[in-house]
Short mmCIF file of C-alpha atoms in Angstrom, two decimals:
data_model
loop_
_atom_site.label_atom_id
_atom_site.label_comp_id
_atom_site.label_asym_id
_atom_site.label_seq_id
_atom_site.Cartn_x
_atom_site.Cartn_y
_atom_site.Cartn_z
CA MET L 1 83.77 12.52 90.32
CA ILE L 2 84.33 10.55 87.12
CA SER L 3 81.42 8.30 86.26
CA ILE L 4 81.37 5.17 84.15
CA PHE L 5 78.01 6.43 82.99
CA THR L 6 79.66 9.62 81.74
CA VAL L 7 82.23 7.60 79.81
CA TYR L 8 79.54 5.34 78.32
CA SER L 9 76.84 7.98 77.91
CA ASP L 10 77.44 8.78 74.24
CA ILE L 11 77.32 5.09 73.31
CA CYS L 12 74.39 4.16 75.54
CA LYS L 13 72.23 7.16 74.66
CA LYS L 14 72.41 6.08 71.03
CA SER L 15 72.20 2.33 71.48
CA ALA L 16 70.64 1.27 74.80
CA PRO L 17 66.91 0.50 74.49
CA ALA L 18 64.62 2.96 76.28
CA HIS L 19 63.48 0.36 78.81
CA TRP L 20 67.03 -0.22 80.14
CA GLN L 21 67.47 1.43 83.53
CA ILE L 22 70.35 3.42 84.97
CA ARG L 23 71.52 1.89 88.24
CA ARG L 24 74.68 1.80 90.30
CA PHE L 25 76.77 -1.31 90.90
CA LYS L 26 76.33 -1.00 94.65
CA ASP L 27 72.53 -0.95 94.27
CA ILE L 28 72.53 -4.46 92.80
CA ILE L 29 75.12 -5.96 95.16
CA THR L 30 73.82 -7.48 98.39
CA SER L 31 77.24 -8.15 99.87
CA SER L 32 80.69 -6.68 99.25
CA ARG L 33 83.38 -8.17 101.48
CA SER L 34 87.14 -8.14 101.50
CA GLY L 35 89.10 -11.36 101.43
CA ILE L 36 91.30 -12.84 104.13
CA TRP L 37 94.73 -14.47 103.94
CA GLY L 38 94.85 -16.18 107.33
CA ASP L 39 97.83 -18.27 108.43
CA GLU L 40 99.88 -21.09 106.95
CA GLU L 41 98.09 -24.39 106.39
CA LYS L 42 98.19 -26.47 109.60
CA GLY L 43 96.40 -29.67 108.62
CA ASP L 44 93.52 -29.12 111.06
CA ALA L 45 89.80 -28.36 110.74
CA ASN L 46 90.47 -24.65 110.18
CA ASP L 47 92.26 -25.19 106.87
CA ILE L 48 90.17 -23.80 104.04
CA VAL L 49 90.51 -23.22 100.30
CA CYS L 50 91.64 -19.65 99.59
CA TYR L 51 91.30 -18.41 96.01
CA ARG L 52 94.03 -16.05 94.80
CA VAL L 53 94.30 -13.79 91.76
CA ALA L 54 96.60 -16.50 90.36
CA ASP L 55 93.51 -18.75 90.25
CA PHE L 56 91.68 -16.39 87.87
CA ASP L 57 91.03 -18.00 84.49
CA TYR L 58 90.27 -14.66 82.92
CA SER L 59 89.99 -16.01 79.39
CA ASN L 60 86.91 -17.94 80.55
CA LEU L 61 85.86 -15.44 83.27
CA CYS L 62 85.92 -18.09 85.99
CA LEU L 63 88.29 -19.84 88.41
CA LYS L 64 90.79 -22.58 87.63
CA PHE L 65 91.56 -25.29 90.15
CA ASP L 66 94.94 -26.76 89.15
CA ASN L 67 96.95 -25.18 91.98
CA ILE L 68 94.60 -24.57 94.88
CA THR L 69 95.94 -22.89 98.03
CA TYR L 70 94.82 -23.78 101.55
CA ARG L 71 95.08 -21.31 104.42
CA ASN L 72 94.28 -21.63 108.11
CA VAL L 73 91.43 -19.30 109.09
CA LEU L 74 89.52 -19.32 112.39
CA PRO L 75 85.78 -20.16 112.00
CA GLU L 76 84.61 -16.80 113.35
CA GLN L 77 86.71 -15.09 110.67
CA ALA L 78 85.96 -17.50 107.84
CA ASN L 79 82.18 -17.63 108.26
CA GLU L 80 81.67 -13.97 107.32
CA LYS L 81 84.01 -14.35 104.34
CA LEU L 82 82.62 -17.57 102.83
CA LEU L 83 81.96 -17.58 99.10
CA SER L 84 78.92 -18.94 97.31
CA GLU L 85 78.77 -20.37 93.82
CA GLY L 86 77.77 -17.50 91.53
CA ASP L 87 79.60 -14.81 93.52
CA LEU L 88 81.89 -12.45 91.63
CA LEU L 89 85.52 -11.93 92.61
CA LEU L 90 86.95 -8.46 91.93
CA GLU L 91 90.74 -8.07 91.88
CA LYS L 92 91.36 -4.94 93.95
CA SER L 93 95.15 -5.01 94.46
CA GLY L 94 98.05 -6.04 92.24
CA GLY L 95 98.07 -5.69 88.48
CA GLY L 96 100.61 -4.07 86.18
CA GLU L 97 100.85 -1.88 83.11
CA LYS L 98 99.97 -4.65 80.68
CA MET L 99 97.27 -6.23 82.85
CA PRO L 100 95.95 -3.57 85.23
CA VAL L 101 94.08 -4.41 88.41
CA GLY L 102 90.30 -4.75 88.22
CA ARG L 103 89.62 -8.14 86.61
CA VAL L 104 86.43 -9.94 87.66
CA VAL L 105 85.63 -13.68 87.50
CA LEU L 106 82.73 -15.89 88.53
CA VAL L 107 82.96 -18.39 91.40
CA ASN L 108 82.17 -21.58 89.50
CA SER L 109 82.38 -24.09 92.35
CA PRO L 110 80.22 -24.88 95.41
CA GLN L 111 83.37 -25.69 97.37
CA ARG L 112 83.67 -24.14 100.83
CA ALA L 113 86.20 -21.37 100.29
CA VAL L 114 87.29 -17.80 100.94
CA CYS L 115 89.35 -15.44 98.80
CA SER L 116 92.62 -13.64 99.50
CA ASN L 117 92.89 -10.09 100.83
CA PHE L 118 93.79 -8.86 97.31
CA ILE L 119 90.23 -9.69 96.21
CA GLN L 120 86.77 -8.24 96.93
CA ALA L 121 83.91 -10.78 96.94
CA LEU L 122 80.61 -9.51 95.50
CA SER L 123 77.18 -11.14 95.77
CA VAL L 124 74.67 -9.92 93.19
CA ASN L 125 71.02 -9.71 94.26
CA LYS L 126 68.57 -12.25 92.86
CA LYS L 127 66.78 -9.63 90.76
CA GLN L 128 69.88 -9.36 88.53
CA SER L 129 71.82 -11.90 86.50
CA ALA L 130 75.29 -12.39 87.97
CA ARG L 131 76.52 -13.63 84.57
CA PHE L 132 75.29 -10.46 82.84
CA VAL L 133 76.96 -8.31 85.50
CA LEU L 134 80.13 -10.37 84.99
CA TYR L 135 80.11 -9.56 81.26
CA LEU L 136 79.44 -5.92 82.07
CA PHE L 137 82.51 -5.84 84.33
CA HIS L 138 84.48 -7.44 81.47
CA SER L 139 83.36 -4.71 79.07
CA ILE L 140 84.36 -1.99 81.51
CA TYR L 141 87.75 -3.62 82.12
CA SER L 142 88.50 -4.19 78.42
CA ASN L 143 87.85 -0.50 77.81
CA ARG L 144 90.27 0.27 80.68
CA ILE L 145 87.68 2.38 82.49
CA ASN L 146 88.78 0.66 85.70
CA THR L 147 92.06 2.58 85.43
CA LEU L 148 90.16 5.77 86.34
CA PHE L 149 89.77 4.41 89.88
CA PHE L 150 93.37 3.60 90.83
CA ASN L 151 95.21 4.64 93.94
CA GLN L 152 98.85 3.76 93.26
CA THR L 153 101.25 5.14 95.84
CA THR L 154 103.62 2.15 95.62
CA GLY L 155 104.42 -0.40 92.96
CA ILE L 156 101.04 -2.09 93.58
CA GLN L 157 97.88 -0.83 91.91
CA ASN L 158 94.94 -0.50 94.30
CA LEU L 159 91.38 -0.16 93.03
CA LYS L 160 89.21 2.32 94.92
CA THR L 161 86.51 -0.30 95.30
CA ALA L 162 83.80 1.82 96.97
CA HIS L 163 84.19 4.57 94.38
CA TYR L 164 84.22 2.04 91.53
CA LEU L 165 81.04 0.31 92.71
CA ALA L 166 79.26 3.66 93.13
CA GLN L 167 79.30 4.22 89.36
CA GLU L 168 76.19 4.23 87.18
CA ILE L 169 75.51 1.50 84.63
CA PHE L 170 72.76 0.55 82.16
CA LEU L 171 70.76 -2.58 83.02
CA PRO L 172 68.05 -4.36 81.03
CA PRO L 173 65.32 -6.34 82.83
CA TYR L 174 66.34 -9.63 84.46
CA SER L 175 64.94 -11.90 81.72
CA GLU L 176 66.81 -9.92 79.09
CA GLN L 177 70.01 -10.04 81.17
CA GLU L 178 69.74 -13.82 81.33
CA ALA L 179 69.10 -14.07 77.59
CA ILE L 180 72.09 -11.85 76.82
CA ALA L 181 74.33 -13.84 79.19
CA THR L 182 73.21 -17.12 77.59
CA TYR L 183 73.94 -15.73 74.12
CA LEU L 184 77.37 -14.51 75.18
CA ASP L 185 78.16 -17.82 76.90
CA LYS L 186 77.51 -19.65 73.65
CA GLU L 187 79.30 -17.23 71.33
CA CYS L 188 82.32 -16.76 73.62
CA GLU L 189 82.66 -20.53 73.95
CA LYS L 190 82.87 -20.83 70.15
CA ILE L 191 85.57 -18.17 70.01
CA GLY L 192 87.34 -19.72 73.00
CA ARG L 193 87.55 -23.12 71.29
CA LYS L 194 89.18 -21.53 68.24
CA ILE L 195 91.67 -19.69 70.45
CA GLU L 196 92.49 -22.86 72.39
CA LEU L 197 93.20 -24.81 69.18
CA LEU L 198 95.48 -22.05 67.91
CA GLU L 199 97.32 -21.81 71.24
CA ARG L 200 97.88 -25.57 71.22
CA LYS L 201 99.30 -25.27 67.71
CA ALA L 202 101.57 -22.42 68.82
CA ASP L 203 102.76 -24.46 71.79
CA ALA L 204 103.64 -27.38 69.49
CA TYR L 205 105.70 -25.11 67.23
CA SER L 206 107.40 -23.54 70.25
CA ARG L 207 108.35 -27.00 71.53
CA LEU L 208 109.68 -27.89 68.08
CA ARG L 209 111.78 -24.72 68.07
CA ARG L 210 113.26 -25.50 71.49
CA SER L 211 113.96 -29.09 70.45
CA LEU L 212 115.78 -28.03 67.26
CA ILE L 213 117.98 -25.63 69.19
CA ASN L 214 118.80 -28.09 71.94
CA ARG L 215 119.72 -30.91 69.57
CA ALA L 216 121.87 -28.70 67.34
CA VAL L 217 123.92 -27.16 70.16
CA THR L 218 124.51 -30.46 71.98
CA ARG L 219 124.87 -32.93 69.07
CA GLY L 220 125.64 -30.84 65.98
CA LEU L 221 124.18 -31.23 62.49
CA ASP L 222 126.04 -34.26 61.09
CA PRO L 223 124.07 -37.46 61.84
CA ASN L 224 127.07 -39.70 60.92
CA LYS L 225 129.59 -38.36 63.42
CA THR L 226 130.98 -40.34 66.34
CA PHE L 227 130.46 -39.37 69.97
CA LYS L 228 132.40 -39.37 73.19
CA THR L 229 131.28 -39.28 76.80
CA SER L 230 130.68 -35.77 78.09
CA GLN L 231 132.02 -34.47 81.38
CA SER L 232 129.46 -31.70 81.32
CA SER L 233 126.17 -31.77 83.22
CA ILE L 234 124.59 -30.34 80.05
CA CYS L 235 124.50 -33.67 78.19
CA THR L 236 125.75 -37.27 78.40
CA GLU L 237 127.72 -37.30 75.13
CA ILE L 238 129.04 -34.87 72.54
CA PRO L 239 130.62 -35.19 69.08
CA SER L 240 134.13 -36.62 69.36
CA HIS L 241 135.85 -33.56 67.86
CA TRP L 242 134.11 -31.04 70.15
CA GLN L 243 135.79 -29.59 73.21
CA GLU L 244 134.39 -28.93 76.66
CA LYS L 245 135.28 -25.69 78.39
CA ARG L 246 134.29 -23.88 81.54
CA ILE L 247 132.04 -20.89 80.92
CA LYS L 248 134.64 -18.64 82.59
CA ASP L 249 137.25 -19.74 80.04
CA ILE L 250 135.35 -18.30 77.05
CA PHE L 251 133.41 -15.49 78.72
CA THR L 252 134.69 -12.52 80.69
CA GLU L 253 132.48 -10.97 83.34
CA LYS L 254 132.14 -7.19 82.91
CA SER L 255 131.17 -4.60 85.49
CA ILE L 256 131.77 -1.20 83.90
CA LYS L 257 129.93 1.71 85.51
CA GLY L 258 129.87 5.49 85.22
CA TYR L 259 127.93 5.94 81.96
CA PRO L 260 124.71 7.68 83.13
CA ASN L 261 124.00 9.24 79.74
CA GLU L 262 123.70 5.93 77.89
CA PRO L 263 120.12 4.73 77.11
CA MET L 264 118.39 2.53 79.67
CA LEU L 265 118.10 -1.10 78.61
CA CYS L 266 115.87 -3.94 79.75
CA ALA L 267 116.40 -7.70 79.46
CA THR L 268 113.48 -9.51 77.82
CA GLN L 269 113.06 -13.21 77.09
CA SER L 270 111.35 -12.61 73.76
CA LYS L 271 113.43 -9.78 72.27
CA GLY L 272 116.75 -9.94 74.08
CA VAL L 273 118.33 -6.88 75.65
CA ILE L 274 116.71 -3.79 74.12
CA PRO L 275 116.05 -0.15 75.07
CA GLN L 276 113.22 0.33 77.54
CA SER L 277 111.60 2.66 75.02
CA LEU L 278 111.12 -0.29 72.62
CA TYR L 279 109.61 -2.64 75.19
CA GLU L 280 105.80 -2.78 75.02
CA ASN L 281 105.51 -3.73 78.70
CA ARG L 282 107.82 -0.91 79.69
CA VAL L 283 109.32 -0.99 83.15
CA VAL L 284 109.75 2.07 85.35
CA THR L 285 112.82 4.05 84.30
CA ALA L 286 115.33 4.78 87.04
CA VAL L 287 115.69 8.49 87.77
CA SER L 288 118.69 8.32 90.09
CA GLY L 289 121.78 6.22 90.58
CA LEU L 290 122.35 5.84 86.84
CA GLU L 291 126.12 6.14 87.33
CA ASN L 292 126.03 2.84 89.23
CA MET L 293 124.33 0.90 86.45
CA LYS L 294 126.36 -1.50 84.32
CA LEU L 295 127.40 -0.76 80.75
CA VAL L 296 126.31 -3.26 78.10
CA ASP L 297 127.76 -3.39 74.59
CA VAL L 298 126.21 -4.94 71.49
CA GLY L 299 127.04 -8.65 71.48
CA ASN L 300 127.25 -8.97 75.27
CA PHE L 301 125.14 -11.53 77.10
CA VAL L 302 123.09 -10.58 80.17
CA ILE L 303 122.06 -12.83 83.05
CA SER L 304 118.96 -11.16 84.48
CA LEU L 305 116.84 -12.07 87.49
CA ARG L 306 114.56 -14.09 85.19
CA SER L 307 117.15 -15.80 83.00
CA PHE L 308 116.43 -19.08 84.77
CA GLN L 309 113.04 -19.10 83.02
CA GLY L 310 114.15 -18.82 79.41
CA GLY L 311 117.91 -18.50 79.13
CA ILE L 312 120.56 -15.79 79.01
CA GLU L 313 119.62 -12.71 76.98
CA TYR L 314 121.63 -11.32 74.04
CA ALA L 315 122.28 -7.57 73.79
CA TYR L 316 121.24 -6.00 70.49
CA TYR L 317 121.93 -2.46 71.72
CA ARG L 318 124.48 -0.52 73.76
CA GLY L 319 123.30 1.05 76.99
CA ILE L 320 123.11 0.64 80.76
CA ILE L 321 121.25 -1.92 82.83
CA SER L 322 120.63 -2.94 86.43
CA ALA L 323 123.74 -3.46 88.54
CA ALA L 324 122.10 -6.67 89.82
CA TYR L 325 122.61 -8.30 86.42
CA THR L 326 125.71 -10.20 85.25
CA ILE L 327 127.26 -8.99 81.98
CA LEU L 328 129.32 -11.47 79.93
CA GLU L 329 131.64 -10.75 77.00
CA LEU L 330 132.48 -13.60 74.61
CA ASP L 331 136.06 -14.07 73.46
CA THR L 332 136.97 -13.56 69.80
CA ASN L 333 137.51 -17.28 69.14
CA ASN L 334 133.80 -18.10 69.29
CA SER L 335 130.60 -17.12 67.48
CA HIS L 336 128.14 -14.71 69.08
CA ASP L 337 125.34 -16.08 66.91
CA TYR L 338 126.01 -19.64 68.05
CA PHE L 339 125.93 -18.74 71.72
CA ARG L 340 122.85 -16.60 71.16
CA HIS L 341 121.11 -19.92 70.42
CA PHE L 342 123.08 -22.00 72.93
CA PHE L 343 122.04 -19.77 75.84
CA LYS L 344 118.39 -20.40 74.94
CA SER L 345 118.74 -24.20 74.89
CA LEU L 346 116.77 -26.37 77.29
CA SER L 347 119.97 -28.01 78.54
CA LEU L 348 121.52 -24.67 79.50
CA ILE L 349 118.31 -23.49 81.19
CA LYS L 350 118.19 -26.73 83.18
CA LEU L 351 121.78 -26.13 84.26
CA MET L 352 121.03 -22.54 85.31
CA LYS L 353 118.14 -23.65 87.51
CA LYS L 354 120.68 -25.52 89.61
CA CYS L 355 122.45 -22.23 90.23
CA VAL L 356 119.46 -20.22 91.47
CA THR L 357 119.81 -18.41 94.78
CA GLY L 358 117.49 -16.11 96.70
CA ILE L 359 114.22 -16.31 98.56
CA ARG L 360 112.14 -16.87 95.41
CA ASP L 361 113.05 -19.02 92.42
CA GLY L 362 114.75 -16.89 89.82
CA GLN L 363 115.69 -14.14 92.24
CA ASN L 364 119.31 -14.46 91.19
CA ILE L 365 121.64 -16.74 89.24
CA ASN L 366 124.79 -17.49 91.19
CA TYR L 367 127.37 -16.85 88.47
CA THR L 368 130.18 -17.78 90.86
CA THR L 369 128.85 -21.33 90.62
CA LEU L 370 127.70 -21.25 87.00
CA LYS L 371 130.99 -20.03 85.55
CA TYR L 372 132.81 -23.20 86.60
CA GLU L 373 130.37 -25.44 84.73
CA HIS L 374 131.66 -27.13 81.58
CA ILE L 375 129.77 -26.69 78.31
CA PRO L 376 130.27 -28.30 74.87
CA VAL L 377 132.13 -26.06 72.40
CA PRO L 378 132.25 -26.94 68.67
CA PRO L 379 135.00 -25.57 66.39
CA ILE L 380 134.33 -21.99 65.31
CA GLU L 381 133.40 -22.90 61.73
CA GLU L 382 130.91 -25.48 62.96
CA GLN L 383 129.50 -22.93 65.38
CA LYS L 384 128.79 -20.66 62.42
CA GLU L 385 127.16 -23.50 60.46
CA ILE L 386 124.92 -24.40 63.39
CA ALA L 387 123.99 -20.74 63.93
CA ALA L 388 123.08 -20.29 60.25
CA TYR L 389 120.99 -23.48 60.32
CA LEU L 390 119.13 -22.40 63.45
CA ASP L 391 118.63 -18.86 62.16
CA GLU L 392 116.90 -20.27 59.07
CA LYS L 393 114.79 -22.87 60.90
CA CYS L 394 113.81 -20.56 63.74
CA ALA L 395 112.89 -17.76 61.32
CA LYS L 396 110.40 -20.06 59.58
CA ILE L 397 108.89 -21.20 62.87
CA ASP L 398 108.77 -17.64 64.17
CA ALA L 399 106.88 -16.54 61.04
CA ILE L 400 104.31 -19.28 61.65
CA LEU L 401 104.02 -18.32 65.31
CA GLU L 402 103.52 -14.68 64.38
CA LYS L 403 100.62 -15.61 62.09
CA ILE L 404 99.06 -17.77 64.81
CA ASN L 405 99.47 -15.07 67.44
CA THR L 406 97.99 -12.46 65.10
CA GLU L 407 94.93 -14.65 64.60
CA VAL L 408 94.64 -15.27 68.35
CA GLU L 409 94.71 -11.53 69.00
CA ARG L 410 92.09 -10.99 66.29
CA LEU L 411 89.79 -13.52 67.95
CA LYS L 412 90.35 -11.97 71.38
CA GLU L 413 89.45 -8.57 69.98
CA LEU L 414 86.37 -10.09 68.33
CA LYS L 415 85.32 -11.51 71.70
CA ARG L 416 85.97 -8.21 73.45
CA SER L 417 83.97 -6.25 70.87
CA LEU L 418 81.11 -8.74 70.96
CA ILE L 419 80.75 -8.52 74.74
CA ASN L 420 81.08 -4.75 74.72
CA GLU L 421 78.48 -4.21 71.98
CA VAL L 422 75.90 -6.58 73.48
CA VAL L 423 76.05 -5.45 77.12
CA THR L 424 75.85 -1.77 76.15
CA GLY L 425 72.96 -2.32 73.74
CA GLN L 426 74.92 -1.48 70.60
CA ARG L 427 74.14 -4.91 69.16
CA ALA L 428 70.61 -6.23 69.56
CA ILE L 429 69.97 -9.94 69.97
CA ASP L 430 66.78 -11.97 69.94
CA THR L 431 66.16 -11.98 73.69
CA GLU L 432 62.56 -13.18 73.50
CA SER L 433 63.45 -16.61 72.13
CA ARG L 434 66.18 -16.98 74.73
CA SER L 435 64.32 -15.74 77.78
#
């Protein structure tokens, strides 16, 4: 049996004060109960707030309340599942490669509520500080030790909760736990404010980028031109010398199969269509049926199942991709670089959302409908000018965003290291003045 204590032993033996005790999670938890999903909201007395993993504000290790879900749960079922303010919620099912299952947050509301069946509710005994235990869970998660306790037989990660909670941990006395938690609350809040300011700045630059693209591909670059009424649902007017064409008149739909030896591609919103091997959040590679996947050439455009969120993706590589995707080839009378920007414009994305089909939003874009939509088409030379302008402007904004994101990641790592060092005893703090 793998033990968290074994993983941490080298660190803790060197750094944890001698008076810290070795305990197990389950020894300090008075109640561990699974969540319940219940039935659809009915508008009667049995409707109750049900927290989901989507309500986790993991950056602040608590819940957020901007999109609360109500479920209908019978009293005899709800009463044994009720949460208390100060409980901990452990994500036991879900997750993914980039954000594995096992996150823990604090219940920061006295509201009468339960949690979903993907969550385990934990009540910490009064002799321990729930906030300290919360930070300890964060340290374990950030070091990915939770991944040692997965049972993944399907696409969903399941945490072996009983095994996980049976692991040994180092615990200081209660007063010291409280002092450490208070210190971390204060320091993490400082770091969090810096991160929030940077993320707001990044959002402003991202909005500027989207605005520049949208204006350029719907109105052009010349402020002195005349306009005419547009027949397109993309915009109300376009430059007088521009044409309007149906998407099907300038793009050809491709469905070429039978190339199983080509590299597997994936469609990403941030990097376009690239090999799976280059994607940091790599998807599972298909091992069969490759001959039925569609061939993509450099310069093609791909409508994926998520294109409704951020536009149609441009292919930078040749390879094969899911047969569920739509592959488009641009005619030789138009600029690939121009349409690379056009297909990321807010106006085009808004149009695509009208063509969504499927049970969930974004499940599929109905190209049979989309291809008959008219879009504004500048002359080829103007397309090239607009593309060059947007390449330059977007490159500058992207460089700024990269610097901001690098600083955000540095601060997140600083926060992670701070929590990890303090809760394992590697960094001593003045607990007496805080107790």
